[in-house]
Amino acid sequence: MSRNNAKNDALLKLSDVADFHLRLFNLIGEIQKSISASLTKLSIDSPNDYVELFHRAEVALRSLYLTPACLIPREPHFEEVYDYHSAFIVHHWDSAYLIQHSIISCLSGFYGAAYSELRVALETFLNGVIYDCLAHPDFRNNVEKLIKIKGFRGSKSFKELIDILGSRDLENSAEILDLVIKEGIQPKASPSRYMEQLKLWNLLGDREELLLKDCYNQLSMYVHRTVPSYSDVGVRLERNIDWLSTEPIIDEIIKFMKLLNTITETCSTITLNLFLPTVIKFKDKLDKQKIMLLSSTFEELGNYLARERLENLLR
């Protein structure tokens, strides 16, 4: 290849890169327009739903973000509690990030992506709770549901992980994540059994379990798309909307936001149930203002039992 040909080839590649960047920024601009159109249409066509759903979403997300942060005591016990629940904390952060992105996808008109991201967020959260609990022997004494889960394609599963841990109590629960990788632990995904296990550990109530399972089943319909009406094209064709457009579909936004709120609120309650037995030992080192803020947040959600349990930390 001559020098001129090589130079031309390099220029063509740079031109393609520039075109890619241009399309990307155009897409971002279109997404911003779609979000604005969704919020505007919902506020006009269904103003009551608009106010109630997004107000509740704000409070529910606040409860999700605040629950771990507000329940970690001040020094000298900050690192002790943080490390004790570190396997959960890293998954919680990942899950919260996915939840935020699912809202952007929904308001952009990409409903399939929104439901998929919300399902992954829930799965990530559940994985965090399961691994965090398994790092501590008290929980490993009751693993009836987990040991029924087989390994993916013959891999080791929870039973083998529990055998490896023995009676050890990991002061830093994130160590279990290193162990999972090192030992090749790869359980089959089984969110329903995870939820049943959380109920056995008293981290999830009967009503919350049913709600969470129903939410997961609904999300799975959009992920697997075995029925055409659960695809982005299908939801538009059923409503005689241009299937090439991202025109807002109000009932899809409402449905998504209701699922998001239920999942977020339930995950916040699970987080509270997970942390309380640990932090009650350090109640004198908790930030009372943060506890009061968290208590009022759960009260806004109508979760008066959570509010009462938080206020007991202040007595």
PDB file of N, CA and C in Angstrom, residues 66 69-72 286-295:
ATOM      1  N   LEU A  66     -30.954   6.424  51.012  1.00  0.00           N
ATOM      2  CA  LEU A  66     -30.625   6.830  52.378  1.00  0.00           C
ATOM      3  C   LEU A  66     -30.472   5.670  53.354  1.00  0.00           C
ATOM      4  N   ALA A  69     -26.874   4.400  54.017  1.00  0.00           N
ATOM      5  CA  ALA A  69     -26.028   5.513  54.473  1.00  0.00           C
ATOM      6  C   ALA A  69     -26.402   5.982  55.873  1.00  0.00           C
ATOM      7  N   CYS A  70     -27.690   6.068  56.155  1.00  0.00           N
ATOM      8  CA  CYS A  70     -28.143   6.589  57.449  1.00  0.00           C
ATOM      9  C   CYS A  70     -27.957   5.584  58.581  1.00  0.00           C
ATOM     10  N   LEU A  71     -27.796   4.305  58.229  1.00  0.00           N
ATOM     11  CA  LEU A  71     -27.708   3.274  59.263  1.00  0.00           C
ATOM     12  C   LEU A  71     -26.273   2.832  59.550  1.00  0.00           C
ATOM     13  N   ILE A  72     -25.308   3.510  58.949  1.00  0.00           N
ATOM     14  CA  ILE A  72     -23.910   3.211  59.270  1.00  0.00           C
ATOM     15  C   ILE A  72     -23.453   4.189  60.348  1.00  0.00           C
ATOM     16  N   LEU A 286     -25.041   6.373  66.170  1.00  0.00           N
ATOM     17  CA  LEU A 286     -25.787   6.737  64.972  1.00  0.00           C
ATOM     18  C   LEU A 286     -26.048   8.234  64.939  1.00  0.00           C
ATOM     19  N   ASP A 287     -26.139   8.787  63.757  1.00  0.00           N
ATOM     20  CA  ASP A 287     -26.467  10.199  63.575  1.00  0.00           C
ATOM     21  C   ASP A 287     -27.983  10.347  63.709  1.00  0.00           C
ATOM     22  N   LYS A 288     -28.427  10.963  64.791  1.00  0.00           N
ATOM     23  CA  LYS A 288     -29.867  11.036  65.084  1.00  0.00           C
ATOM     24  C   LYS A 288     -30.636  11.807  64.017  1.00  0.00           C
ATOM     25  N   GLN A 289     -30.013  12.836  63.461  1.00  0.00           N
ATOM     26  CA  GLN A 289     -30.694  13.602  62.416  1.00  0.00           C
ATOM     27  C   GLN A 289     -30.932  12.751  61.176  1.00  0.00           C
ATOM     28  N   LYS A 290     -29.968  11.899  60.843  1.00  0.00           N
ATOM     29  CA  LYS A 290     -30.124  11.010  59.690  1.00  0.00           C
ATOM     30  C   LYS A 290     -31.221   9.973  59.948  1.00  0.00           C
ATOM     31  N   ILE A 291     -31.264   9.473  61.171  1.00  0.00           N
ATOM     32  CA  ILE A 291     -32.302   8.497  61.519  1.00  0.00           C
ATOM     33  C   ILE A 291     -33.686   9.144  61.430  1.00  0.00           C
ATOM     34  N   MET A 292     -33.796  10.370  61.894  1.00  0.00           N
ATOM     35  CA  MET A 292     -35.078  11.083  61.825  1.00  0.00           C
ATOM     36  C   MET A 292     -35.483  11.333  60.375  1.00  0.00           C
ATOM     37  N   LEU A 293     -34.505  11.667  59.528  1.00  0.00           N
ATOM     38  CA  LEU A 293     -34.783  11.887  58.116  1.00  0.00           C
ATOM     39  C   LEU A 293     -35.279  10.606  57.465  1.00  0.00           C
ATOM     40  N   LEU A 294     -34.615   9.491  57.762  1.00  0.00           N
ATOM     41  CA  LEU A 294     -35.012   8.208  57.197  1.00  0.00           C
ATOM     42  C   LEU A 294     -36.387   7.795  57.710  1.00  0.00           C
ATOM     43  N   SER A 295     -36.637   8.036  58.987  1.00  0.00           N
ATOM     44  CA  SER A 295     -37.931   7.712  59.584  1.00  0.00           C
ATOM     45  C   SER A 295     -39.066   8.467  58.897  1.00  0.00           C
TER      46      SER A 295
END
